[in-house]
CSV table of C-alpha atoms and ligand atoms in Angstrom, one decimal:
chain,number,residue,atom,x,y,z
A,22,MET,CA,6.4,-28.0,-22.8
A,23,ASN,CA,4.7,-25.0,-20.7
A,24,SER,CA,6.1,-25.6,-17.4
A,25,THR,CA,6.4,-22.5,-14.9
A,26,ASN,CA,10.3,-23.1,-15.3
A,27,SER,CA,10.6,-23.5,-19.2
A,28,THR,CA,11.1,-20.8,-21.7
A,29,PRO,CA,8.4,-19.6,-23.7
A,30,SER,CA,9.6,-20.5,-27.8
A,31,ILE,CA,10.1,-17.3,-29.7
A,32,SER,CA,6.8,-17.9,-31.4
A,33,THR,CA,4.7,-18.1,-28.3
A,34,LEU,CA,6.5,-14.8,-26.9
A,35,LEU,CA,5.3,-13.0,-30.0
A,36,LYS,CA,1.8,-14.0,-30.0
A,37,ASN,CA,1.9,-12.9,-26.5
A,38,HIS,CA,3.2,-9.5,-27.6
A,39,SER,CA,1.2,-7.8,-30.4
A,40,GLY,CA,3.2,-5.1,-32.0
A,41,LEU,CA,6.1,-7.4,-32.3
A,42,ALA,CA,6.9,-9.5,-35.4
A,43,TYR,CA,9.9,-10.7,-37.2
A,44,ASP,CA,10.8,-9.3,-40.9
A,45,PRO,CA,13.3,-11.5,-43.1
A,46,ALA,CA,15.1,-8.5,-44.0
A,47,ASN,CA,14.7,-5.7,-41.0
A,48,GLY,CA,14.6,-8.0,-37.8
A,49,LEU,CA,12.5,-7.6,-35.3
A,50,LEU,CA,9.8,-4.9,-36.0
A,51,MET,CA,7.8,-3.0,-33.6
A,52,ASN,CA,4.9,-1.5,-35.2
A,53,GLY,CA,7.0,-1.9,-38.4
A,54,VAL,CA,9.9,-0.2,-37.0
A,55,SER,CA,13.0,-1.9,-37.2
A,56,LEU,CA,14.4,-2.1,-33.6
A,57,THR,CA,18.0,-3.0,-35.4
A,58,GLU,CA,17.9,0.3,-37.1
A,59,LEU,CA,16.9,1.8,-34.1
A,60,ALA,CA,19.7,0.1,-32.3
A,61,LYS,CA,22.3,1.4,-34.8
A,62,GLU,CA,21.4,4.7,-34.9
A,63,HIS,CA,20.8,5.3,-31.6
A,64,GLY,CA,23.4,2.7,-29.9
A,65,THR,CA,22.6,0.7,-27.0
A,66,PRO,CA,21.5,0.3,-24.5
A,67,THR,CA,17.9,1.9,-25.7
A,68,TRP,CA,14.8,1.9,-24.3
A,69,VAL,CA,11.9,1.9,-27.1
A,70,ILE,CA,8.5,2.6,-26.1
A,71,SER,CA,5.5,2.1,-28.4
A,72,ALA,CA,2.8,4.9,-28.6
A,73,ASP,CA,0.7,2.8,-30.5
A,74,ILE,CA,0.5,-0.2,-28.2
A,75,LEU,CA,0.2,2.0,-25.1
A,76,ARG,CA,-2.9,3.6,-27.1
A,77,SER,CA,-4.0,0.7,-27.9
A,78,ARG,CA,-3.8,-1.1,-24.2
A,79,ALA,CA,-5.5,2.1,-23.2
A,80,HIS,CA,-8.6,1.7,-25.3
A,81,ALA,CA,-9.1,-1.9,-24.3
A,82,LEU,CA,-9.1,-1.0,-20.6
A,83,GLN,CA,-11.8,1.7,-21.3
A,84,ASN,CA,-13.7,-0.1,-23.4
A,85,ALA,CA,-13.9,-3.2,-21.0
A,86,PHE,CA,-15.4,-0.7,-18.3
A,87,ALA,CA,-17.7,0.9,-21.3
A,88,GLN,CA,-18.6,-2.9,-22.1
A,89,LYS,CA,-20.6,-3.0,-18.5
A,90,ASN,CA,-21.7,0.3,-18.9
A,91,LEU,CA,-19.6,1.7,-15.9
A,92,PRO,CA,-18.2,4.9,-16.0
A,93,ILE,CA,-14.8,4.8,-14.6
A,94,ASN,CA,-11.9,7.7,-14.3
A,95,CYS,CA,-8.9,6.1,-15.5
A,96,HIS,CA,-5.6,7.3,-13.7
A,97,PHE,CA,-2.5,6.5,-15.2
A,98,ALA,CA,0.2,5.3,-12.2
A,99,VAL,CA,2.8,7.3,-13.1
A,100,LYS,CA,5.3,5.6,-11.3
A,101,SER,CA,5.6,3.0,-13.9
A,102,GLN,CA,6.3,5.0,-16.7
A,103,ASP,CA,7.1,8.6,-15.6
A,104,HIS,CA,8.1,10.0,-19.4
A,105,GLN,CA,6.3,13.2,-20.4
A,106,ALA,CA,5.9,11.7,-23.5
A,107,CYS,CA,3.8,8.7,-22.7
A,108,LEU,CA,2.1,11.2,-19.9
A,109,THR,CA,0.8,12.9,-23.2
A,110,VAL,CA,-0.2,9.9,-25.1
A,111,LEU,CA,-2.4,8.3,-21.9
A,112,ARG,CA,-3.9,12.3,-21.6
A,113,GLN,CA,-5.1,12.3,-24.8
A,114,CYS,CA,-6.8,9.1,-24.7
A,115,GLY,CA,-8.6,10.8,-21.2
A,116,PHE,CA,-6.3,9.2,-18.9
A,117,GLY,CA,-5.8,10.9,-15.6
A,118,ALA,CA,-2.7,10.3,-13.4
A,119,ASP,CA,-1.9,8.4,-10.2
A,120,VAL,CA,1.2,10.3,-8.4
A,121,VAL,CA,2.9,9.3,-5.4
A,122,SER,CA,5.3,12.4,-5.2
A,123,GLY,CA,5.8,16.3,-5.6
A,124,GLY,CA,8.0,15.3,-9.0
A,125,GLU,CA,5.4,13.2,-10.3
A,126,LEU,CA,2.7,15.6,-9.9
A,127,THR,CA,4.9,18.2,-11.6
A,128,ARG,CA,4.9,16.0,-14.5
A,129,ALA,CA,1.7,15.1,-15.1
A,130,LEU,CA,1.0,18.8,-14.9
A,131,LYS,CA,3.6,19.6,-17.4
A,132,ALA,CA,2.2,17.1,-19.7
A,133,GLY,CA,-0.9,18.7,-19.6
A,134,ILE,CA,-3.0,16.5,-17.5
A,135,ALA,CA,-5.9,18.6,-15.4
A,136,ALA,CA,-5.2,19.0,-12.1
A,137,SER,CA,-9.1,17.9,-11.3
A,138,LYS,CA,-7.7,14.5,-13.0
A,139,ILE,CA,-4.6,13.8,-10.5
A,140,VAL,CA,-4.6,11.9,-7.7
A,141,PHE,CA,-2.0,11.9,-5.5
A,142,SER,CA,-1.3,8.4,-3.2
A,143,GLY,CA,1.8,7.8,-1.5
A,144,ILE,CA,2.9,7.1,1.9
A,145,GLY,CA,5.5,9.6,3.0
A,146,LYS,CA,4.0,12.7,1.6
A,147,THR,CA,6.1,16.1,3.2
A,148,ASP,CA,4.5,19.5,3.9
A,149,ALA,CA,6.0,20.8,0.7
A,150,GLU,CA,4.7,18.0,-1.9
A,151,LEU,CA,1.0,18.2,0.5
A,152,THR,CA,1.5,22.4,-0.4
A,153,LEU,CA,1.6,21.9,-4.2
A,154,ALA,CA,-1.1,19.7,-4.1
A,155,ILE,CA,-3.4,22.0,-2.5
A,156,GLU,CA,-2.2,24.8,-4.5
A,157,SER,CA,-2.5,22.7,-7.6
A,158,GLU,CA,-6.3,22.0,-6.5
A,159,ILE,CA,-5.4,18.9,-7.8
A,160,GLY,CA,-8.5,16.2,-8.2
A,161,GLN,CA,-7.9,14.2,-4.9
A,162,ILE,CA,-5.1,13.3,-2.0
A,163,ASN,CA,-5.3,9.5,-0.8
A,164,ALA,CA,-4.3,9.6,2.9
A,165,GLU,CA,-1.9,6.9,4.3
A,166,SER,CA,-2.5,8.0,8.2
A,167,VAL,CA,-3.9,10.1,10.7
A,168,GLU,CA,-0.8,11.7,11.1
A,169,GLU,CA,-0.7,12.8,7.1
A,170,LEU,CA,-4.3,13.8,7.7
A,171,HIS,CA,-3.6,16.3,10.6
A,172,ARG,CA,-0.6,18.0,8.9
A,173,LEU,CA,-3.0,18.2,5.7
A,174,ASN,CA,-5.9,19.9,7.5
A,175,THR,CA,-3.5,22.2,9.3
A,176,LEU,CA,-1.6,23.1,6.1
A,177,ALA,CA,-5.1,23.3,4.2
A,178,GLN,CA,-6.3,25.7,6.4
A,179,SER,CA,-3.4,27.9,7.0
A,180,MET,CA,-4.0,28.5,3.1
A,181,GLY,CA,-7.4,28.6,2.9
A,182,LYS,CA,-8.2,25.9,0.8
A,183,ARG,CA,-10.4,22.6,1.6
A,184,PRO,CA,-8.8,19.6,-0.7
A,185,ARG,CA,-10.6,16.6,-1.6
A,186,VAL,CA,-9.4,13.7,0.3
A,187,ALA,CA,-9.9,10.2,0.6
A,188,LEU,CA,-8.7,7.5,3.2
A,189,ARG,CA,-6.4,5.2,1.8
A,190,VAL,CA,-7.9,1.7,3.6
A,191,ASN,CA,-5.4,-1.2,4.2
A,192,PRO,CA,-7.8,-4.0,3.9
A,193,ASP,CA,-5.4,-6.7,5.7
A,194,VAL,CA,-6.0,-9.0,2.1
A,195,ASP,CA,-3.1,-10.8,0.9
A,196,ALA,CA,-2.5,-9.7,-3.2
A,197,GLN,CA,-0.8,-13.0,-3.9
A,198,THR,CA,1.9,-11.4,-5.9
A,199,HIS,CA,5.7,-11.1,-5.1
A,200,SER,CA,5.8,-9.9,-1.3
A,201,LYS,CA,8.2,-7.2,-2.3
A,202,ILE,CA,5.2,-5.7,-4.4
A,203,THR,CA,2.2,-6.3,-2.4
A,204,THR,CA,0.4,-3.6,-0.1
A,205,GLY,CA,-2.7,-4.3,1.1
A,206,ARG,CA,-1.8,-6.3,4.1
A,207,ALA,CA,-1.9,-5.4,8.0
A,208,GLU,CA,1.8,-5.9,8.1
A,209,ASP,CA,2.5,-3.8,4.8
A,210,LYS,CA,3.3,0.1,5.6
A,211,PHE,CA,0.9,1.4,3.2
A,212,GLY,CA,-2.7,2.7,4.1
A,213,ILE,CA,-4.9,3.0,7.2
A,214,ALA,CA,-5.7,0.1,9.5
A,215,TYR,CA,-9.3,-1.3,8.2
A,216,ASP,CA,-11.0,-0.9,12.1
A,217,ILE,CA,-10.3,2.3,12.5
A,218,VAL,CA,-11.5,3.8,9.1
A,219,PRO,CA,-15.3,4.3,10.6
A,220,ALA,CA,-14.4,6.4,13.6
A,221,LEU,CA,-11.4,8.2,11.7
A,222,TYR,CA,-14.2,9.0,8.5
A,223,ARG,CA,-16.4,10.6,10.7
A,224,GLN,CA,-13.6,12.7,12.8
A,225,VAL,CA,-12.6,13.8,9.4
A,226,GLN,CA,-15.9,14.7,7.9
A,227,THR,CA,-17.5,16.5,11.3
A,228,GLU,CA,-14.2,17.8,12.8
A,229,MET,CA,-11.4,18.4,10.2
A,230,HIS,CA,-13.1,21.5,8.5
A,231,GLY,CA,-9.8,21.8,6.3
A,232,LEU,CA,-10.8,18.7,4.7
A,233,ASN,CA,-13.2,17.6,2.0
A,234,LEU,CA,-13.4,13.9,2.8
A,235,VAL,CA,-14.9,12.7,-0.3
A,236,GLY,CA,-14.3,8.3,0.1
A,237,LEU,CA,-12.1,5.8,-0.2
A,238,ALA,CA,-9.1,4.3,-1.9
A,239,VAL,CA,-7.4,0.9,-1.6
A,240,HIS,CA,-4.5,-0.3,-3.8
A,241,LEU,CA,-3.9,-3.7,-2.9
A,242,GLY,CA,0.0,-5.1,-4.7
A,243,SER,CA,1.1,-5.3,-8.1
A,244,GLN,CA,1.4,-7.7,-11.0
A,245,MET,CA,-2.0,-9.7,-9.6
A,246,LEU,CA,-2.9,-12.5,-11.4
A,247,THR,CA,-6.4,-13.6,-10.4
A,248,GLU,CA,-9.8,-12.5,-9.9
A,249,ALA,CA,-9.9,-13.1,-6.1
A,250,PRO,CA,-7.6,-11.0,-4.0
A,251,PHE,CA,-9.3,-8.2,-6.1
A,252,ARG,CA,-12.8,-9.3,-5.0
A,253,LYS,CA,-11.7,-9.8,-1.4
A,254,GLY,CA,-10.2,-5.8,-1.0
A,255,TYR,CA,-13.0,-4.5,-3.0
A,256,GLU,CA,-15.7,-6.1,-0.9
A,257,ARG,CA,-13.9,-5.0,2.2
A,258,LEU,CA,-13.8,-1.5,0.8
A,259,ALA,CA,-18.1,-2.0,0.0
A,260,ALA,CA,-18.8,-3.5,3.3
A,261,LEU,CA,-17.0,0.1,5.1
A,262,ILE,CA,-19.2,1.9,2.6
A,263,HIS,CA,-22.3,0.5,4.2
A,264,THR,CA,-21.1,1.0,7.6
A,265,LEU,CA,-20.5,5.0,7.0
A,266,ARG,CA,-23.7,5.7,5.5
A,267,ALA,CA,-25.3,3.7,8.0
A,268,ASN,CA,-23.6,6.4,10.5
A,269,GLY,CA,-25.1,9.3,8.2
A,270,LEU,CA,-21.7,10.0,6.6
A,271,THR,CA,-21.2,10.1,2.6
A,272,VAL,CA,-18.9,8.4,0.6
A,273,GLU,CA,-18.8,9.6,-3.5
A,274,GLU,CA,-15.5,8.4,-4.8
A,275,ILE,CA,-13.7,4.8,-4.6
A,276,ASP,CA,-10.8,4.6,-5.9
A,277,CYS,CA,-10.0,1.0,-6.8
A,278,GLY,CA,-6.0,1.4,-7.4
A,279,GLY,CA,-4.0,-0.6,-9.9
A,280,GLY,CA,-2.7,-4.0,-9.8
A,281,LEU,CA,-3.4,-5.8,-12.8
A,282,GLY,CA,-0.7,-8.5,-13.9
A,283,ILE,CA,0.6,-8.8,-17.4
A,284,ALA,CA,1.9,-12.3,-18.8
A,285,TYR,CA,5.8,-12.0,-18.8
A,286,ARG,CA,6.5,-15.7,-19.1
A,287,HIS,CA,3.8,-18.3,-19.1
A,288,GLU,CA,1.4,-16.7,-16.6
A,289,GLN,CA,-2.3,-16.6,-17.3
A,290,ALA,CA,-2.3,-12.5,-17.6
A,291,PRO,CA,-6.0,-11.3,-15.8
A,292,THR,CA,-8.0,-9.4,-18.8
A,293,PRO,CA,-9.5,-5.7,-18.0
A,294,ASP,CA,-12.5,-7.8,-18.4
A,295,MET,CA,-11.8,-9.3,-15.2
A,296,LEU,CA,-11.2,-5.8,-13.7
A,297,ALA,CA,-14.1,-4.5,-14.9
A,298,HIS,CA,-16.3,-7.5,-14.1
A,299,VAL,CA,-15.3,-7.4,-10.7
A,300,ILE,CA,-15.5,-3.5,-10.1
A,301,THR,CA,-19.1,-3.6,-11.2
A,302,ASP,CA,-19.9,-6.9,-9.5
A,303,VAL,CA,-19.0,-5.2,-6.2
A,304,PHE,CA,-19.4,-1.4,-6.6
A,305,GLY,CA,-22.2,-1.3,-9.5
A,306,LYS,CA,-25.1,-0.6,-7.5
A,307,LEU,CA,-23.5,1.6,-4.7
A,308,ASN,CA,-23.6,4.9,-6.3
A,309,VAL,CA,-20.0,5.6,-6.2
A,310,ASN,CA,-17.7,7.2,-8.8
A,311,LEU,CA,-15.1,5.1,-9.6
A,312,HIS,CA,-11.2,5.5,-10.3
A,313,ILE,CA,-8.5,2.8,-11.2
A,314,GLU,CA,-5.2,3.5,-11.3
A,315,PRO,CA,-3.1,1.2,-13.5
A,316,GLY,CA,0.5,1.1,-14.3
A,317,ARG,CA,2.1,-2.0,-15.3
A,318,TRP,CA,-0.7,-3.5,-17.4
A,319,LEU,CA,-0.7,-0.5,-19.6
A,320,ALA,CA,3.2,0.4,-20.4
A,321,GLY,CA,4.8,-2.9,-19.3
A,322,PRO,CA,4.2,-4.2,-22.4
A,323,SER,CA,4.6,-1.2,-24.5
A,324,GLY,CA,8.3,-1.0,-24.0
A,325,VAL,CA,11.3,-3.3,-24.7
A,326,LEU,CA,15.4,-2.6,-23.8
A,327,LEU,CA,17.7,-3.1,-26.3
A,328,SER,CA,21.0,-4.1,-25.9
A,329,ARG,CA,24.2,-5.6,-27.5
A,330,VAL,CA,26.1,-8.6,-26.7
A,331,ILE,CA,29.4,-7.3,-25.6
A,332,ASP,CA,31.6,-11.2,-25.0
A,333,ILE,CA,30.0,-14.5,-24.9
A,334,LYS,CA,32.3,-16.0,-21.8
A,335,ASP,CA,32.6,-19.9,-21.8
A,336,ALA,CA,33.1,-21.2,-18.1
A,337,ALA,CA,30.7,-23.3,-15.6
A,338,ARG,CA,28.2,-21.6,-17.6
A,339,ARG,CA,28.0,-19.8,-20.9
A,340,PHE,CA,27.8,-16.8,-20.0
A,341,VAL,CA,25.9,-13.9,-22.7
A,342,ILE,CA,27.2,-10.4,-21.6
A,343,ILE,CA,25.3,-7.4,-22.7
A,344,ASP,CA,26.0,-3.9,-22.1
A,345,ALA,CA,22.5,-3.7,-20.4
A,346,GLY,CA,22.6,-3.5,-16.6
A,347,MET,CA,20.5,-4.0,-13.4
A,348,ASN,CA,21.6,0.0,-13.5
A,349,GLU,CA,18.7,0.1,-16.2
A,350,LEU,CA,16.8,-2.7,-15.7
A,351,VAL,CA,16.7,-3.5,-12.0
A,352,ARG,CA,13.9,-5.8,-11.8
A,353,PRO,CA,15.3,-9.2,-12.0
A,354,ALA,CA,17.5,-8.4,-9.4
A,355,MET,CA,15.2,-6.7,-7.1
A,356,TYR,CA,12.5,-9.1,-8.1
A,357,ASP,CA,13.7,-12.1,-9.4
A,358,SER,CA,11.4,-11.1,-12.2
A,359,TRP,CA,11.4,-13.0,-15.5
A,360,HIS,CA,11.5,-11.0,-19.0
A,361,GLY,CA,11.9,-12.4,-22.2
A,362,ILE,CA,14.6,-12.0,-24.5
A,363,LEU,CA,14.4,-11.9,-28.5
A,364,PRO,CA,17.2,-11.8,-30.8
A,365,LEU,CA,16.8,-8.7,-33.2
A,366,HIS,CA,18.1,-10.7,-36.1
A,367,THR,CA,15.3,-12.7,-38.0
A,368,PRO,CA,16.1,-16.1,-37.0
A,369,LYS,CA,16.5,-18.9,-40.1
A,370,GLU,CA,13.0,-20.3,-41.2
A,371,GLY,CA,12.7,-23.7,-39.3
A,372,ASP,CA,15.8,-23.3,-37.2
A,373,THR,CA,14.7,-24.0,-33.4
A,374,THR,CA,18.2,-24.4,-32.2
A,375,THR,CA,19.0,-23.4,-28.8
A,376,THR,CA,22.0,-23.1,-26.3
A,377,MET,CA,21.8,-22.7,-22.5
A,378,VAL,CA,23.2,-19.5,-21.4
A,379,ASP,CA,22.8,-16.9,-18.3
A,380,VAL,CA,22.4,-13.8,-19.8
A,381,VAL,CA,24.3,-11.0,-17.4
A,382,GLY,CA,25.0,-7.2,-17.4
A,383,PRO,CA,28.1,-5.4,-16.8
A,384,ILE,CA,27.7,-4.4,-13.7
A,385,CYS,CA,29.8,-5.7,-10.9
A,386,GLU,CA,27.0,-7.4,-8.7
A,387,SER,CA,26.4,-11.1,-8.4
A,388,SER,CA,22.7,-9.8,-9.0
A,389,ASP,CA,23.1,-8.6,-12.6
A,390,ILE,CA,21.6,-11.3,-14.2
A,391,PHE,CA,18.5,-11.1,-16.8
A,392,ALA,CA,18.2,-14.9,-17.3
A,393,LYS,CA,19.6,-17.8,-15.7
A,394,GLN,CA,19.9,-21.2,-17.5
A,395,ARG,CA,18.0,-19.8,-20.5
A,396,GLU,CA,17.3,-21.8,-23.8
A,397,LEU,CA,17.8,-19.1,-26.4
A,398,PRO,CA,18.7,-19.1,-30.0
A,399,PRO,CA,22.7,-18.8,-30.2
A,400,LEU,CA,24.0,-15.6,-29.9
A,401,LYS,CA,27.7,-14.1,-30.4
A,402,LYS,CA,29.2,-10.9,-29.7
A,403,GLY,CA,27.8,-8.0,-31.6
A,404,ASP,CA,24.8,-9.5,-32.0
A,405,LEU,CA,21.6,-7.1,-30.6
A,406,VAL,CA,18.5,-8.1,-28.2
A,407,ALA,CA,15.8,-6.8,-26.7
A,408,LEU,CA,14.2,-7.6,-23.6
A,409,LEU,CA,10.8,-7.5,-23.6
A,410,ASP,CA,7.8,-5.8,-21.2
A,411,ALA,CA,10.2,-3.3,-19.8
A,412,GLY,CA,7.9,-0.3,-20.5
A,413,ALA,CA,6.7,-0.4,-16.5
A,414,TYR,CA,9.3,-0.2,-13.8
A,415,GLY,CA,12.0,-0.2,-16.1
A,416,SER,CA,13.7,3.2,-17.3
A,417,VAL,CA,12.2,4.8,-14.3
A,418,MET,CA,14.0,2.8,-11.6
A,419,SER,CA,17.3,3.1,-13.6
A,420,SER,CA,20.1,4.6,-12.2
A,421,THR,CA,23.9,5.5,-12.9
A,422,TYR,CA,25.4,2.7,-10.8
A,423,ASN,CA,28.7,1.9,-11.8
A,424,SER,CA,28.8,5.4,-13.2
A,425,ARG,CA,26.9,4.4,-16.2
A,426,PRO,CA,25.0,7.4,-18.4
A,427,PHE,CA,20.9,7.1,-18.7
A,428,ALA,CA,20.3,5.1,-21.6
A,429,ALA,CA,18.1,7.0,-24.2
A,430,GLN,CA,14.7,6.5,-24.9
A,431,ILE,CA,13.0,6.2,-28.1
A,432,MET,CA,9.1,6.4,-28.8
A,433,ILE,CA,7.4,5.0,-31.8
A,434,SER,CA,4.0,6.5,-32.8
A,435,ASN,CA,2.3,6.0,-36.3
A,436,GLY,CA,5.3,4.8,-38.0
A,437,GLN,CA,7.3,7.4,-36.9
A,438,HIS,CA,9.7,7.5,-34.1
A,439,GLY,CA,12.0,9.9,-32.2
A,440,VAL,CA,14.3,10.2,-29.3
A,441,ILE,CA,12.3,11.5,-26.4
A,442,ARG,CA,15.4,11.3,-23.8
A,443,LYS,CA,19.1,11.4,-25.4
A,444,ARG,CA,21.9,9.4,-24.0
A,445,GLN,CA,23.1,11.1,-20.9
A,446,THR,CA,26.9,12.1,-21.9
A,447,LEU,CA,29.4,11.1,-19.2
A,448,ASP,CA,29.9,15.2,-18.9
A,449,GLU,CA,26.3,15.3,-17.8
A,450,LEU,CA,26.9,12.5,-15.4
A,451,LEU,CA,29.6,14.4,-13.6
A,452,ALA,CA,28.1,17.9,-14.1
A,453,HIS,CA,26.7,18.6,-10.5
A,454,GLU,CA,29.6,17.1,-8.7
A,455,HIS,CA,32.0,19.3,-6.8
A,456,VAL,CA,35.4,18.9,-5.2
A,457,PRO,CA,36.2,21.7,-2.5
A,458,GLN,CA,39.0,23.9,-3.3
A,459,TRP,CA,39.7,23.0,0.7
A,460,LEU,CA,39.9,19.7,-0.3
A,461,ALA,CA,41.4,20.0,-3.7
A,462,THR,CA,44.6,22.1,-2.5
A,463,SER,CA,45.2,19.9,0.3
B,20,PLP,C1,-1.2,3.6,-5.1
B,20,PLP,C2,-1.2,2.9,-6.2
B,20,PLP,N1,-1.7,2.7,-7.1
B,20,PLP,C3,-1.5,2.3,-8.3
B,20,PLP,C4,-0.3,1.6,-8.5
B,20,PLP,C5,0.0,0.8,-10.1
B,20,PLP,O1,0.1,-0.8,-9.6
B,20,PLP,P1,0.4,-1.1,-11.2
B,20,PLP,O2,1.4,-0.8,-12.2
B,20,PLP,O3,0.5,-2.9,-10.4
B,20,PLP,O4,-1.0,-1.2,-12.1
B,20,PLP,C6,1.0,1.3,-7.1
B,20,PLP,C7,2.1,0.7,-7.7
B,20,PLP,O5,2.7,-0.2,-6.8
B,20,PLP,C8,0.4,1.9,-6.5
B,20,PLP,O6,1.2,1.9,-5.3
């Protein structure tokens, strides 16, 4: 069965996740490394990210554009996975970074990404963040509003600099994804309204002398699964390029944003070839430098979250209570998103028995649910599981809600593995809290 509501079988999940495989003696392996061993050595919950998978996806994306003979500047969307080790891997693959805060900008620079390869997107950049971007002489600042352009111009002039700037356009196109990750409709908070772009572009290029306006940017949304909205959004941008050039203005850079989706469940995931095809079709002959900002497509399938079953609770439903919670992986609670769950022990040969369960975390919130009425192989207290496709929008969104310390992070690379973030201790969690003397003594 392959209805959208059914649970893919273990073999289907494995087929869709290169890098994961069962070994009779060592359970589920990620690029040859036993996840059971990692969970035993480092405890749970623990994030595991594979540099091998990250690299192979980075190369697949670059190859798709190379096949089209289309030069492309790839900027990894740091928001999806911000660990410096991951940024280092992607830098080594030739990627730059797309950042949305001063913190992400600092991380990218610390990971050795050249400032010239960094693009700064984001709806609410503060003066301090813009100052940092100008000082660092990054490749491009994607301005989100008229107001931001004025602030940026004033700051740049006061610093005697002339940053490279693009206008992020809101093309009023529905990305046909979850509404909470849709960014390109007129009612969304992102980008500059399509209709005012021609006049604004002229104003910036002719009057805002602190800014070097180099082009346009767009980002329609995330987890986009079909070609149509990409094409529609890009065609709207191409129409603007024609209008601007007809008005004697120069457009050199086009930032196509991110958004390429992945198959969490039964989705037909789009391929990088599809993206390369659309971008080539729409912009290939327009004599512009092209940029993309993928996040999820690269990082999502590169990571898993390991967790241990605390208890099985038999009530109106069978609840499998695991030690990872929505404070680690918030996507199911926030977006109703679906993540594959695999036991770390190797299933018995030919045993396809499943039980209908709810897999829930320990957080005191009813939304702390990873799987509702899911057919899973029988699990018992103490068993270990992996939540799949947790490499993007996973660890970056985690919190310490319910006073739960940040989980450990491990990286696998070329047969080696090591801790890239040690588990936070409770002492570290409490270290910055202070009860004032005046309160403590009363
Ligand atoms: C401006 C911008 N660029 C790129 C991305 C990355 O998107 P994705 O992870 O879907 O590729 C995002 C995420 O929403 C974004 O806001």
